[in-house]
XYZ file of N, CA and C in Angstrom:
339
model
N -32.714 64.356 127.767
C -31.443 64.212 127.129
C -30.153 65.493 127.807
N -29.230 65.365 128.025
C -28.142 65.670 128.148
C -28.284 66.920 126.999
N -27.775 67.871 127.005
C -27.340 69.152 126.412
C -25.615 69.474 125.551
N -26.027 69.439 124.334
C -24.526 68.751 123.902
C -23.906 70.019 123.568
N -24.118 70.981 123.313
C -23.700 72.937 123.281
C -23.184 73.059 124.165
N -21.537 73.052 124.076
C -21.130 73.499 125.959
C -21.307 74.641 126.086
N -21.901 75.986 125.440
C -22.209 77.191 125.862
C -23.682 77.263 126.660
N -24.234 76.885 125.790
C -25.130 76.413 126.675
C -25.723 75.944 127.881
N -25.189 74.183 128.114
C -24.814 73.785 128.700
C -24.221 73.745 130.302
N -23.104 75.578 129.887
C -22.483 75.935 131.319
C -23.017 77.226 131.447
N -23.792 77.444 130.624
C -24.499 78.829 130.896
C -25.839 78.674 132.241
N -25.842 79.503 133.476
C -26.743 79.478 134.239
C -27.539 80.192 134.154
N -28.607 80.573 133.675
C -30.145 80.082 132.960
C -30.132 80.926 134.739
N -31.429 82.393 134.031
C -31.922 83.092 134.710
C -31.416 82.974 136.069
N -29.927 83.580 136.047
C -29.004 83.745 137.436
C -30.299 85.176 138.227
N -29.906 86.389 137.778
C -30.427 87.187 137.851
C -31.580 87.660 138.827
N -32.372 86.663 138.360
C -33.929 86.022 138.786
C -33.231 85.490 140.008
N -32.541 84.146 140.129
C -32.440 83.799 141.610
C -31.604 84.293 142.475
N -31.117 86.036 141.680
C -30.820 86.023 142.738
C -31.038 87.396 143.656
N -32.394 87.587 143.175
C -32.978 88.760 142.976
C -34.055 87.671 144.833
N -34.293 88.105 145.873
C -34.944 87.803 146.819
C -36.876 87.927 146.402
N -37.384 88.948 145.240
C -38.259 88.639 144.536
C -38.726 87.652 143.751
N -38.373 86.715 143.343
C -38.137 85.624 142.797
C -38.087 84.478 143.075
N -39.048 83.924 143.855
C -38.821 82.487 144.447
C -37.778 80.765 143.506
N -37.339 80.939 144.629
C -36.254 80.235 143.494
C -37.006 78.556 142.606
N -38.027 78.608 143.482
C -37.917 77.118 143.163
C -39.801 77.070 142.444
N -40.020 78.404 141.943
C -40.690 79.340 139.931
C -39.273 78.877 139.397
N -38.391 79.855 139.936
C -37.682 80.319 138.647
C -36.700 78.911 138.296
N -36.885 77.930 139.618
C -36.129 76.136 139.016
C -37.212 75.851 137.268
N -38.381 76.002 137.191
C -39.028 76.024 136.454
C -39.450 76.735 135.049
N -38.278 77.657 135.273
C -38.001 78.452 134.122
C -37.182 78.176 133.811
N -36.593 77.952 134.390
C -35.041 77.330 134.170
C -34.908 75.931 133.207
N -36.257 74.898 134.077
C -35.742 73.771 132.661
C -37.005 74.400 131.391
N -37.483 75.069 131.414
C -38.398 75.785 130.250
C -37.412 75.832 129.552
N -36.371 76.485 129.079
C -35.121 77.730 128.972
C -34.093 75.988 128.383
N -34.189 74.738 129.565
C -32.908 73.490 129.114
C -33.469 72.441 127.985
N -35.376 72.227 128.360
C -35.541 72.144 127.548
C -36.142 72.443 125.730
N -35.789 73.877 126.377
C -35.428 74.672 124.260
C -34.453 74.379 123.625
N -33.486 74.059 124.608
C -32.106 73.687 124.244
C -32.442 71.874 123.365
N -32.683 71.551 124.383
C -32.546 70.118 123.527
C -33.256 69.866 122.678
N -34.811 71.090 122.935
C -35.610 70.987 120.938
C -34.525 71.069 120.700
N -33.828 71.881 120.178
C -33.579 72.566 119.582
C -32.426 71.537 119.218
N -32.132 70.837 119.891
C -30.630 69.949 119.821
C -30.754 68.773 118.517
N -31.991 68.123 119.679
C -33.146 67.279 118.341
C -33.560 67.867 117.393
N -33.990 68.514 116.677
C -35.345 68.969 116.456
C -34.201 70.203 114.456
N -33.234 70.537 115.228
C -31.909 70.554 114.409
C -33.136 71.454 113.668
N -33.469 73.194 113.946
C -34.308 74.230 112.354
C -32.628 74.536 111.732
N -33.584 73.909 110.970
C -32.757 74.812 109.581
C -32.953 76.209 109.256
N -33.749 77.172 109.891
C -34.432 78.781 109.666
C -34.768 79.394 111.526
N -35.324 80.792 109.870
C -35.199 81.790 111.477
C -36.744 80.900 111.632
N -38.430 80.584 110.617
C -39.123 80.159 111.579
C -38.767 78.463 112.349
N -38.374 78.131 111.954
C -38.414 76.585 112.201
C -38.179 77.127 113.965
N -37.070 77.789 113.816
C -36.489 78.436 115.190
C -37.415 79.240 116.544
N -38.265 79.592 115.497
C -39.595 80.917 116.037
C -40.695 79.666 116.626
N -40.954 78.563 115.602
C -41.384 77.060 116.245
C -41.391 77.258 117.031
N -40.286 76.603 117.837
C -39.769 75.997 118.872
C -40.021 77.232 119.806
N -39.130 78.378 119.548
C -38.949 79.204 121.109
C -40.635 80.155 121.367
N -42.014 79.673 120.681
C -43.038 79.843 121.266
C -43.627 79.095 121.508
N -42.971 77.851 122.106
C -43.889 76.761 122.520
C -43.714 77.099 123.788
N -42.161 77.419 123.846
C -41.065 77.890 125.335
C -41.713 79.837 126.005
N -42.187 80.176 124.923
C -43.208 80.770 125.790
C -44.499 81.127 126.342
N -44.068 80.191 125.410
C -46.600 79.855 125.921
C -45.995 78.955 127.772
N -45.312 78.621 128.048
C -44.798 77.997 129.250
C -44.934 78.949 130.273
N -43.370 79.840 129.104
C -43.459 81.230 130.201
C -44.656 82.121 131.210
N -46.321 81.426 129.154
C -46.995 82.138 130.500
C -47.493 82.378 131.227
N -47.976 79.780 131.283
C -48.522 79.455 132.745
C -47.452 79.591 133.790
N -46.687 79.951 133.409
C -45.586 79.946 134.513
C -45.555 81.604 134.898
N -45.854 82.624 134.772
C -46.064 83.838 134.833
C -47.416 84.050 136.300
N -48.985 82.525 135.750
C -49.181 82.597 136.661
C -49.526 82.057 138.520
N -47.796 80.995 138.121
C -47.109 80.311 139.641
C -46.350 81.540 139.882
N -45.787 82.160 139.638
C -45.047 83.953 139.700
C -46.094 84.440 140.862
N -47.396 85.273 140.646
C -48.048 85.526 140.854
C -48.818 85.053 142.324
N -48.885 84.005 142.400
C -49.451 82.691 142.976
C -48.637 83.667 144.441
N -47.067 83.477 143.891
C -46.137 82.996 144.815
C -45.837 84.500 145.276
N -46.902 85.738 145.060
C -46.554 87.226 145.143
C -45.525 87.139 144.162
N -45.234 86.666 143.043
C -44.314 87.941 142.413
C -44.675 88.059 140.971
N -44.232 88.011 140.436
C -44.857 87.999 138.816
C -43.857 87.860 137.445
N -43.541 88.054 136.764
C -42.599 88.741 135.553
C -42.823 89.433 135.007
N -42.785 90.854 135.645
C -42.917 92.852 134.856
C -41.796 92.844 134.435
N -41.410 94.387 134.316
C -40.898 94.564 133.088
C -39.396 93.799 133.499
N -38.293 94.086 133.955
C -37.175 93.813 134.684
C -37.372 91.670 134.339
N -37.532 91.298 134.913
C -38.030 90.080 134.770
C -38.121 89.679 133.174
N -39.096 90.343 132.968
C -39.234 89.719 131.175
C -38.236 90.162 130.670
N -37.099 91.210 130.990
C -36.192 91.719 129.197
C -34.771 90.615 130.389
N -35.771 89.951 131.337
C -34.217 88.588 131.099
C -34.904 88.071 131.027
N -35.263 86.849 131.199
C -36.079 86.420 130.332
C -36.213 86.299 128.730
N -36.317 87.436 127.859
C -36.219 87.663 126.436
C -34.147 87.482 126.220
N -33.306 88.267 126.991
C -31.761 88.193 126.823
C -31.821 86.318 127.177
N -31.993 85.806 127.884
C -32.232 84.562 127.229
C -32.329 84.101 125.904
N -33.800 83.799 126.217
C -33.723 83.359 125.017
C -33.051 83.861 123.324
N -32.800 84.978 123.472
C -31.671 85.331 122.987
C -30.551 84.832 122.626
N -29.957 84.189 124.387
C -28.670 83.982 124.471
C -28.612 82.025 123.572
N -29.715 81.730 124.349
C -30.242 80.081 122.824
C -29.740 80.414 121.523
N -30.914 81.372 120.894
C -30.949 81.498 120.037
C -28.862 81.462 119.458
N -28.293 82.618 120.034
C -26.837 82.674 119.429
C -26.401 80.889 120.033
N -26.417 80.446 120.974
C -25.987 80.150 121.561
C -25.403 78.354 120.325
N -26.855 78.446 119.211
C -27.141 77.756 118.177
C -27.819 77.944 117.229
N -26.588 79.466 116.558
C -26.154 79.525 115.759
C -27.189 80.544 114.786
N -27.736 81.123 115.557
C -28.969 82.034 115.255
C -28.844 83.290 115.926
N -27.529 83.887 115.467
C -27.683 85.962 116.657
C -28.517 86.589 115.497
N -29.211 85.880 114.563
C -30.186 87.201 113.481
C -31.170 86.897 113.883
N -31.418 86.060 115.001
C -32.718 85.656 115.633
C -33.285 87.628 115.861
N -34.420 88.087 115.595
C -35.487 88.699 116.504
C -35.524 88.972 117.247
N -35.536 89.415 118.459
C -35.541 89.424 120.067
C -37.202 89.134 120.209
N -37.562 90.191 119.727
C -39.051 90.320 119.402
C -40.265 88.770 119.458
N -39.642 88.393 118.139
C -40.251 87.222 117.001
C -40.143 86.061 118.344
N -38.894 85.753 119.062
C -38.000 85.003 120.332
C -39.575 84.036 120.822
N -40.149 85.559 121.939
C -41.187 85.147 122.121
C -42.071 86.738 121.725
N -42.502 86.106 120.652
C -43.671 86.966 120.040
C -44.482 87.104 120.838
N -45.702 85.700 121.326
C -46.744 85.083 121.786
C -46.119 85.585 123.292
N -46.079 86.336 124.139
C -45.568 86.412 125.442
C -46.746 87.043 126.056
N -47.244 87.144 126.872
C -48.604 87.170 127.749
C -47.111 88.116 128.869
N -46.506 88.340 129.246
C -46.922 88.552 130.072
C -45.085 89.925 129.500
């Protein structure tokens, strides 16, 4: 399902990670796909409040938890700077869909990276 929100559709997700050779593009591609699926789910389910949004971002966070293993296997990992970049993307998504007041920590509360 293509993303209909123009702001989200035109966004270059995880650009900083693509620009850094430490992060393999093939694994970053999977992270980008997680974020795009999050956008699709938000558009499909239309969360009406922050708790509903957090439920969707929690599922995406759990996918990133699993993806971290792939980064580690590729000689990389979701460390401090990547953690901030990924969290920034979650904040971007929340804002793009009208949840500018979403708490950055709550968006990725279940992260283990």
